[in-house]
Structure formats: structure tokens, C-alpha cells
Amino acid sequence: DTGVSQDPRHKITKRGQNVTFRCDPISEHNRLYWYRQTLGQGPEFLTYFQNEAQLEKSRLLSDRFSAERPKGSFSTLEIQRTEQGDSAMYLCASSSRGAGELFFGEGSRLTVL
Amino acid sequence: TQLLEQSPQFLSIQEGENLTVYCNSSSVFSSLQWYRQEPGEGPVLLVTVVTGGEVKKLKRLTFQFGDARKDSSLHITAAQPGDTGLYLCAGIQGAQKLVFGQGTRLTINP
């Protein structure tokens, strides 16, 4: 399967711990997006990369959140000092042509206790 | 404030019925997309509408883009249980960012 893959699929952590999610996009896609989705809501934009450059960050992305795409391939999203409000599904998507069509991974579900 | 408002938020109907869900905004979009999301999975693109007034059909699904490019609708004919899911509309904001509505959760009962 050469789709977008995310790891881990599920993460349960205690408040105050750090967590890191990984996203491997479709190999020829140069754009990579992170979204957050809470129950019953649509995905909310967090940030996106074109190759290794992070071009936009949402106000939702507080200073506890950091995303990287060091070699323009896979990306990581780290959340430091997690809070219960961080509990959500974190979705990664990739695209080859702007926001024309986004291909999503299955998401990483975070539960902060 | 949601940039894209979808209605209804929840819809539960019987197999065989027709339904329409709506996506509205006060902003003009260069294009709108419709995605379908099943539990535990990421959204999957169904269609992109680009031209005001455009109508696209995908089997029993008909998508329409409003003339002013501020709204869109999705009509499903003879709904089937396999149509159950979260339907999301999304518009491109700026040059690169896709923003989503809150979704319509559709349940088709056998």
C-alpha cells in the first residue's frame, strides 16, 4: 500500500507527557498537511509543508506543538506537556498540487488522561 | 465561527429515501470539495466543483456548486446503508489551505 501512513494509530498518555506522531506521505507528494479532528467535528487545519519548508501554521498550533519535515519526506508532529484538551484525532494528508486533492492517512488518535 | 456551515449536522433516514445536505458560506471559494469519512479512517475525496452552477454526478450522488460559488449541495438518491458516513465539504482558503465544514453525519437504516 503506497498511501499515507501514520504512526502510532492510537496513543494514550498522561497529562504533562510529550508525544510524537509520524506521517509518511505518498512518495511523490511535495505538500504535507496536519489537521486535528475532535469528535463530531470536521478536521481543523494545523500546519502544512511544501517540501521541507513549513509555510503556514494555525493559531491552534500553540508553542507546545511543533512539526518538522526535515528531508521533505516524512513529518513529525510533537506535542509537549500534553493537556486533556489535546485529545483528538491527528490527521496527516499529502498532495502533489496545492490543496487540489488531499490524500489522508488513517489518523493518530490521542487520548490524554 | 465556522467558515463553512453544513446542515443538517445529523441525518438518519431509511434505505431507499432521498436526501440533500448543504454547505454554506459567506465567502466565495474558487472551488469546493466533498469528502466522505468512515469511522477510524481519514476523509476520502468524492468530488471537486469549480465553476459556479456546476453539477457533477457520481452514481447516485449529485453535487452542485452555487452560482455565486459560496455554497454547495449533495443530493443522494435511493440511499443505501453503504452511504452511511460523515460527509465533509471543504474549500480552498488562500493559495494552499483546505478548510472544512463541521460535517453531516449520515445514517442510512436498512
Short mmCIF file of C-alpha atoms in Angstrom, two decimals:
data_model
loop_
_atom_site.label_atom_id
_atom_site.label_comp_id
_atom_site.label_asym_id
_atom_site.label_seq_id
_atom_site.Cartn_x
_atom_site.Cartn_y
_atom_site.Cartn_z
CA ASP A 1 0.00 0.00 0.00
CA THR A 2 1.54 3.31 -1.05
CA GLY A 3 -0.96 5.62 0.65
CA VAL A 4 -0.33 8.00 3.53
CA SER A 5 0.64 6.14 6.68
CA GLN A 6 0.58 7.41 10.24
CA ASP A 7 2.10 6.02 13.40
CA PRO A 8 1.04 5.27 16.03
CA ARG A 9 -2.66 4.75 15.31
CA HIS A 10 -3.54 5.14 18.96
CA LYS A 11 -1.71 6.80 21.83
CA ILE A 12 -2.83 7.06 25.44
CA THR A 13 -0.75 9.29 27.64
CA LYS A 14 -0.90 11.07 30.95
CA ARG A 15 -1.27 14.80 31.17
CA GLY A 16 2.10 16.53 31.07
CA GLN A 17 3.84 13.90 28.94
CA ASN A 18 5.24 14.54 25.48
CA VAL A 19 4.01 12.65 22.43
CA THR A 20 5.24 12.44 18.85
CA PHE A 21 3.34 11.35 15.77
CA ARG A 22 4.88 10.37 12.47
CA CYS A 23 3.45 10.73 8.99
CA ASP A 24 4.81 9.15 5.81
CA PRO A 25 3.18 10.81 2.80
CA ILE A 26 2.73 9.42 -0.69
CA SER A 27 6.26 9.39 -2.02
CA GLU A 28 5.93 11.81 -4.93
CA HIS A 29 3.84 14.35 -3.00
CA ASN A 30 5.67 17.53 -2.05
CA ARG A 31 2.95 19.02 0.15
CA LEU A 32 2.11 17.63 3.58
CA TYR A 33 -0.66 18.81 5.91
CA TRP A 34 -1.54 18.22 9.55
CA TYR A 35 -5.13 18.51 10.75
CA ARG A 36 -6.79 17.89 14.10
CA GLN A 37 -10.27 16.43 14.37
CA THR A 38 -12.37 16.17 17.51
CA LEU A 39 -15.45 14.03 17.84
CA GLY A 40 -18.34 15.25 15.73
CA GLN A 41 -16.33 17.99 14.05
CA GLY A 42 -14.60 18.45 10.74
CA PRO A 43 -10.81 18.50 10.50
CA GLU A 44 -9.14 21.73 11.66
CA PHE A 45 -6.03 22.90 9.85
CA LEU A 46 -2.85 22.93 11.92
CA THR A 47 0.07 23.39 9.54
CA TYR A 48 1.45 22.50 6.14
CA PHE A 49 4.78 21.94 4.45
CA GLN A 50 5.96 22.31 0.92
CA ASN A 51 8.96 20.02 0.73
CA GLU A 52 10.87 20.73 3.95
CA ALA A 53 9.59 24.29 4.40
CA GLN A 54 6.79 24.91 6.88
CA LEU A 55 4.73 27.54 5.07
CA GLU A 56 1.78 28.13 7.38
CA LYS A 57 0.82 27.47 10.98
CA SER A 58 -2.61 27.83 12.50
CA ARG A 59 -3.25 29.80 15.67
CA LEU A 60 -4.39 26.44 17.04
CA LEU A 61 -0.75 25.37 16.99
CA SER A 62 0.39 26.68 20.37
CA ASP A 63 4.03 26.78 21.40
CA ARG A 64 3.60 23.27 22.82
CA PHE A 65 3.17 21.96 19.28
CA SER A 66 5.99 21.60 16.81
CA ALA A 67 6.06 19.98 13.40
CA GLU A 68 9.02 19.12 11.23
CA ARG A 69 9.67 17.66 7.82
CA PRO A 70 13.46 17.54 7.84
CA LYS A 71 14.16 16.00 4.45
CA GLY A 72 10.95 16.82 2.67
CA SER A 73 9.68 13.28 3.08
CA PHE A 74 8.19 12.08 6.39
CA SER A 75 6.96 14.53 9.01
CA THR A 76 6.65 14.51 12.77
CA LEU A 77 4.20 16.35 15.00
CA GLU A 78 5.28 16.68 18.62
CA ILE A 79 3.08 17.83 21.46
CA GLN A 80 4.86 18.80 24.64
CA ARG A 81 3.29 18.87 28.11
CA THR A 82 0.05 17.37 26.83
CA GLU A 83 -3.27 18.61 28.19
CA GLN A 84 -6.63 16.88 28.22
CA GLY A 85 -7.83 19.31 25.55
CA ASP A 86 -5.24 17.87 23.19
CA SER A 87 -7.24 14.65 22.98
CA ALA A 88 -8.23 14.32 19.33
CA MET A 89 -7.53 12.53 16.07
CA TYR A 90 -4.45 13.95 14.35
CA LEU A 91 -4.73 13.55 10.61
CA CYS A 92 -1.94 13.84 8.08
CA ALA A 93 -2.57 14.42 4.39
CA SER A 94 -0.38 14.86 1.35
CA SER A 95 -0.90 16.43 -2.02
CA SER A 96 1.00 16.84 -5.25
CA ARG A 97 -0.67 20.04 -6.39
CA GLY A 98 -1.56 22.59 -3.76
CA ALA A 99 -4.77 21.80 -1.93
CA GLY A 100 -6.28 20.28 -5.06
CA GLU A 101 -6.86 16.82 -3.67
CA LEU A 102 -5.66 15.78 -0.28
CA PHE A 103 -4.94 12.13 0.44
CA PHE A 104 -5.41 11.43 4.12
CA GLY A 105 -3.90 8.85 6.37
CA GLU A 106 -5.99 6.93 8.86
CA GLY A 107 -5.02 9.27 11.67
CA SER A 108 -3.39 9.02 15.07
CA ARG A 109 -5.86 9.09 17.92
CA LEU A 110 -4.53 10.74 21.08
CA THR A 111 -6.13 10.31 24.48
CA VAL A 112 -4.74 12.39 27.33
CA LEU A 113 -5.74 11.16 30.77
CA THR B 1 -17.15 31.00 13.75
CA GLN B 2 -17.22 28.24 11.15
CA LEU B 3 -16.22 29.40 7.69
CA LEU B 4 -18.23 26.59 6.11
CA GLU B 5 -21.54 25.68 7.71
CA GLN B 6 -23.01 22.31 6.95
CA SER B 7 -26.61 21.30 7.53
CA PRO B 8 -28.05 19.22 8.88
CA GLN B 9 -25.37 18.08 11.30
CA PHE B 10 -27.09 14.73 11.76
CA LEU B 11 -29.44 12.88 9.44
CA SER B 12 -30.91 9.42 9.88
CA ILE B 13 -33.20 8.04 7.18
CA GLN B 14 -34.47 4.75 5.83
CA GLU B 15 -32.90 2.87 2.96
CA GLY B 16 -34.37 3.95 -0.36
CA GLU B 17 -35.14 7.54 0.64
CA ASN B 18 -33.61 10.61 -0.99
CA LEU B 19 -31.72 13.29 0.91
CA THR B 20 -29.90 16.57 0.44
CA VAL B 21 -27.18 18.06 2.61
CA TYR B 22 -25.94 21.61 2.36
CA CYS B 23 -22.70 23.51 2.69
CA ASN B 24 -22.93 27.30 3.04
CA SER B 25 -20.51 30.15 3.47
CA SER B 26 -20.46 33.92 3.32
CA SER B 27 -17.14 33.67 1.48
CA VAL B 28 -16.50 32.96 -2.18
CA PHE B 29 -14.39 29.91 -2.93
CA SER B 30 -12.51 29.13 -6.10
CA SER B 31 -13.62 25.54 -5.65
CA LEU B 32 -15.34 23.31 -3.15
CA GLN B 33 -14.67 19.68 -2.41
CA TRP B 34 -16.77 16.97 -0.82
CA TYR B 35 -15.17 14.22 1.24
CA ARG B 36 -16.61 11.15 2.92
CA GLN B 37 -15.15 9.81 6.14
CA GLU B 38 -15.85 6.47 7.77
CA PRO B 39 -15.12 5.71 11.44
CA GLY B 40 -11.43 5.16 12.11
CA GLU B 41 -10.36 6.35 8.69
CA GLY B 42 -9.29 9.59 7.07
CA PRO B 43 -11.55 11.54 4.70
CA VAL B 44 -11.66 10.43 1.07
CA LEU B 45 -12.33 12.87 -1.76
CA LEU B 46 -15.60 12.37 -3.62
CA VAL B 47 -15.67 15.35 -5.97
CA THR B 48 -14.35 18.84 -6.67
CA VAL B 49 -16.65 21.52 -8.09
CA VAL B 50 -15.02 24.54 -9.67
CA THR B 51 -17.44 26.51 -11.82
CA GLY B 52 -20.42 28.41 -10.38
CA GLY B 53 -23.60 26.48 -11.16
CA GLU B 54 -21.67 23.31 -11.91
CA VAL B 55 -23.40 19.98 -11.38
CA LYS B 56 -21.46 16.73 -11.07
CA LYS B 57 -22.86 13.25 -10.71
CA LEU B 58 -21.20 10.26 -9.09
CA LYS B 59 -23.59 7.31 -9.45
CA ARG B 60 -26.45 8.12 -7.05
CA LEU B 61 -24.73 11.25 -5.71
CA THR B 62 -25.31 14.66 -7.30
CA PHE B 63 -23.17 17.64 -6.31
CA GLN B 64 -23.98 21.23 -7.14
CA PHE B 65 -21.92 24.39 -6.74
CA GLY B 66 -23.88 27.57 -6.21
CA ASP B 67 -23.86 30.24 -8.89
CA ALA B 68 -22.05 32.65 -6.56
CA ARG B 69 -19.56 29.96 -5.50
CA LYS B 70 -20.48 30.38 -1.85
CA ASP B 71 -22.48 27.22 -1.32
CA SER B 72 -22.85 23.64 -2.43
CA SER B 73 -25.24 20.75 -2.03
CA LEU B 74 -25.02 16.99 -2.11
CA HIS B 75 -28.10 15.02 -3.09
CA ILE B 76 -28.27 11.25 -2.67
CA THR B 77 -30.93 9.28 -4.48
CA ALA B 78 -32.23 5.98 -3.12
CA ALA B 79 -29.85 5.96 -0.16
CA GLN B 80 -28.25 2.68 0.82
CA PRO B 81 -26.70 1.56 4.13
CA GLY B 82 -23.29 1.78 2.47
CA ASP B 83 -23.78 5.54 2.16
CA THR B 84 -23.53 5.88 5.94
CA GLY B 85 -20.68 8.13 6.98
CA LEU B 86 -19.52 11.66 7.74
CA TYR B 87 -19.81 13.94 4.71
CA LEU B 88 -17.48 16.93 4.75
CA CYS B 89 -17.34 19.91 2.47
CA ALA B 90 -14.07 21.80 2.13
CA GLY B 91 -12.94 24.96 0.42
CA ILE B 92 -9.54 26.26 -0.52
CA GLN B 93 -8.55 29.31 1.52
CA GLY B 94 -5.72 31.40 0.21
CA ALA B 95 -3.49 29.51 -2.16
CA GLN B 96 -2.78 26.35 -0.31
CA LYS B 97 -5.03 25.65 2.66
CA LEU B 98 -8.14 23.48 2.69
CA VAL B 99 -10.73 24.39 5.35
CA PHE B 100 -13.50 22.00 6.31
CA GLY B 101 -17.06 22.33 7.48
CA GLN B 102 -18.14 20.51 10.61
CA GLY B 103 -19.68 17.71 8.60
CA THR B 104 -23.02 15.96 8.23
CA ARG B 105 -23.22 12.60 9.92
CA LEU B 106 -25.49 10.45 7.77
CA THR B 107 -27.02 7.15 8.90
CA ILE B 108 -28.98 5.00 6.48
CA ASN B 109 -31.10 2.42 8.25
CA PRO B 110 -31.83 -0.90 6.48
#
